[in-house]
Short mmCIF file of C-alpha atoms in Angstrom, two decimals:
data_model
loop_
_atom_site.label_atom_id
_atom_site.label_comp_id
_atom_site.label_asym_id
_atom_site.label_seq_id
_atom_site.Cartn_x
_atom_site.Cartn_y
_atom_site.Cartn_z
CA UNK A 1 -22.54 9.01 12.07
CA UNK A 2 -20.21 6.84 14.14
CA UNK A 3 -16.82 8.58 14.17
CA UNK A 4 -14.87 5.65 15.56
CA UNK A 5 -11.52 5.36 13.75
CA UNK A 6 -11.17 2.50 11.29
CA UNK A 7 -7.98 0.69 10.34
CA UNK A 8 -7.19 -1.68 7.50
CA UNK A 9 -4.06 -3.87 7.53
CA UNK A 10 -2.21 -5.46 4.62
CA UNK A 11 1.16 -7.05 5.31
CA UNK A 12 3.25 -4.34 7.02
CA UNK A 13 0.99 -1.52 5.79
CA UNK A 14 -1.94 0.14 7.54
CA UNK A 15 -4.60 2.57 6.37
CA UNK A 16 -6.23 4.35 9.28
CA UNK A 17 -8.71 7.14 9.89
CA UNK A 18 -7.34 7.65 13.41
CA UNK A 19 -6.07 11.26 13.66
CA UNK A 20 -3.48 10.14 16.22
CA UNK A 21 -1.55 8.62 13.30
CA UNK A 22 -1.74 11.60 10.92
CA UNK A 23 1.73 13.07 10.47
CA UNK A 24 0.86 16.65 9.58
CA UNK A 25 4.45 17.58 8.79
CA UNK A 26 4.72 14.74 6.25
CA UNK A 27 1.33 15.61 4.72
CA UNK A 28 2.28 19.28 4.48
CA UNK A 29 5.69 18.46 3.00
CA UNK A 30 4.11 16.43 0.21
CA UNK A 31 1.18 18.74 -0.51
CA UNK A 32 3.30 21.91 -0.52
CA UNK A 33 5.33 20.40 -3.38
CA UNK A 34 2.40 18.80 -5.20
CA UNK A 35 1.08 19.93 -8.56
CA UNK A 36 -2.33 20.81 -7.06
CA UNK A 37 -1.39 22.72 -3.89
CA UNK A 38 2.10 24.18 -4.39
CA UNK A 39 3.14 26.41 -1.52
CA UNK A 40 0.23 25.46 0.76
CA UNK A 41 1.00 26.49 4.34
CA UNK A 42 1.04 24.13 7.31
CA UNK A 43 -1.91 25.82 9.04
CA UNK A 44 -4.15 25.38 5.99
CA UNK A 45 -3.18 21.70 5.83
CA UNK A 46 -3.92 21.29 9.55
CA UNK A 47 -7.37 22.89 9.22
CA UNK A 48 -8.23 20.86 6.10
CA UNK A 49 -7.27 17.59 7.82
CA UNK A 50 -9.17 18.54 10.98
CA UNK A 51 -12.35 19.22 8.99
CA UNK A 52 -12.33 16.17 6.69
CA UNK A 53 -12.49 12.41 6.86
CA UNK A 54 -8.86 11.46 6.29
CA UNK A 55 -7.00 8.24 5.58
CA UNK A 56 -3.31 7.84 6.42
CA UNK A 57 -1.30 5.13 4.65
CA UNK A 58 1.47 3.87 6.92
CA UNK A 59 4.52 1.67 6.46
CA UNK A 60 4.96 0.65 10.08
CA UNK A 61 4.88 4.06 11.77
CA UNK A 62 5.98 6.11 8.74
CA UNK A 63 3.27 7.93 6.80
CA UNK A 64 3.76 7.15 3.09
CA UNK A 65 0.38 8.15 1.69
CA UNK A 66 -2.79 10.04 2.34
CA UNK A 67 -6.32 10.67 1.10
CA UNK A 68 -8.88 13.21 2.28
CA UNK A 69 -12.65 13.17 1.86
CA UNK A 70 -14.36 16.54 2.19
CA UNK A 71 -17.92 15.62 3.09
CA UNK A 72 -21.19 16.64 4.68
CA UNK A 73 -21.39 13.06 6.07
CA UNK A 74 -24.79 12.58 4.44
CA UNK A 75 -24.92 13.00 0.66
CA UNK A 76 -21.67 14.27 -0.83
CA UNK A 77 -17.95 13.61 -0.73
CA UNK A 78 -15.02 15.11 -2.58
CA UNK A 79 -11.97 12.85 -2.58
CA UNK A 80 -8.78 14.88 -2.75
CA UNK A 81 -5.14 15.17 -1.70
CA UNK A 82 -4.57 11.52 -2.61
CA UNK A 83 -0.92 10.53 -2.76
CA UNK A 84 1.54 7.72 -2.23
CA UNK A 85 5.23 8.57 -1.95
CA UNK A 86 7.24 7.88 -5.11
CA UNK A 87 9.27 5.06 -3.53
CA UNK A 88 6.03 3.15 -2.87
CA UNK A 89 4.29 3.71 -6.19
CA UNK A 90 3.65 0.88 -8.65
CA UNK A 91 3.15 -1.52 -5.74
CA UNK A 92 -0.66 -1.46 -5.62
CA UNK A 93 -0.74 0.70 -2.49
CA UNK A 94 -2.51 3.59 -4.23
CA UNK A 95 -5.29 1.30 -5.33
CA UNK A 96 -5.49 -0.24 -1.86
CA UNK A 97 -5.67 3.23 -0.26
CA UNK A 98 -8.66 4.15 -2.44
CA UNK A 99 -10.27 0.75 -1.79
CA UNK A 100 -9.94 1.42 1.95
CA UNK A 101 -11.57 4.82 1.46
CA UNK A 102 -14.44 3.13 -0.38
CA UNK A 103 -14.73 0.50 2.37
CA UNK A 104 -15.51 3.16 4.96
CA UNK A 105 -19.21 2.83 5.91
CA UNK A 106 -19.85 6.49 5.12
CA UNK A 107 -18.98 6.02 1.46
CA UNK A 108 -21.87 3.62 0.87
CA UNK A 109 -24.43 6.28 1.83
CA UNK A 110 -23.10 9.17 -0.24
CA UNK A 111 -25.11 10.05 -3.35
CA UNK A 112 -22.17 11.68 -5.14
CA UNK A 113 -18.44 11.18 -4.72
CA UNK A 114 -16.22 13.36 -6.87
CA UNK A 115 -12.54 13.87 -7.45
CA UNK A 116 -10.45 16.13 -9.61
CA UNK A 117 -7.24 14.70 -11.03
CA UNK A 118 -4.85 14.95 -13.92
CA UNK A 119 -2.92 11.83 -12.96
CA UNK A 120 -3.77 8.13 -12.82
CA UNK A 121 -7.21 8.32 -14.48
CA UNK A 122 -6.87 4.60 -15.26
CA UNK A 123 -6.72 3.87 -11.52
CA UNK A 124 -9.83 5.84 -10.66
CA UNK A 125 -11.73 4.39 -13.60
CA UNK A 126 -10.97 0.86 -12.35
CA UNK A 127 -12.43 1.87 -8.99
CA UNK A 128 -15.75 3.09 -10.37
CA UNK A 129 -15.13 6.75 -11.20
CA UNK A 130 -16.23 8.12 -14.55
CA UNK A 131 -15.24 11.41 -16.20
CA UNK A 132 -17.82 14.19 -16.35
CA UNK A 133 -17.87 15.33 -19.93
CA UNK A 134 -21.34 16.82 -19.98
CA UNK A 135 -21.33 20.40 -21.24
CA UNK A 136 -22.15 23.01 -18.60
CA UNK A 137 -22.63 20.40 -15.85
CA UNK A 138 -19.72 20.95 -13.47
CA UNK A 139 -18.57 24.48 -12.74
CA UNK A 140 -15.70 25.81 -10.68
CA UNK A 141 -13.72 28.75 -9.46
CA UNK A 142 -10.13 27.55 -9.60
CA UNK A 143 -7.44 29.58 -7.84
CA UNK A 144 -4.53 27.38 -8.89
CA UNK A 145 -1.77 29.59 -7.42
CA UNK A 146 -3.58 30.75 -4.28
CA UNK A 147 -0.94 29.41 -1.88
CA UNK A 148 1.98 30.74 -3.88
CA UNK A 149 0.47 34.24 -3.97
CA UNK A 150 -0.27 34.19 -0.23
CA UNK A 151 3.39 33.51 0.52
CA UNK A 152 4.58 36.36 -1.70
CA UNK A 153 2.97 39.13 0.39
#
């Protein structure tokens, strides 16, 4: 797999996979206050970014969004940690961010791409995702408060 960074440009906005542009402090700030990773520590964010295919959404040099694909680079990808800052929502940037993720050459070879979300299902449906409602098909261990508990020690 060619790991050369890719960039996509639209007006003054850029989506890039180049780690040099990832603003870990901004990513951590958002994720630590998100509904899916409250209290996540900076080191966990750093490790997760380092070990995933990530997409930074930039307004000039300011990071305003993010998406992360956890993948084996061959058959499977789990799209997660997708966000666009509130001030930039309802402008089509979330859709564009996901479209840029899908435009990455790796995505075309993956047999299964999954995501877990309780927000914007309409957006993901427009982009080809379908809910899994088959009984006993997808299983999980979900430690929703794992980061909060770790910080309470």
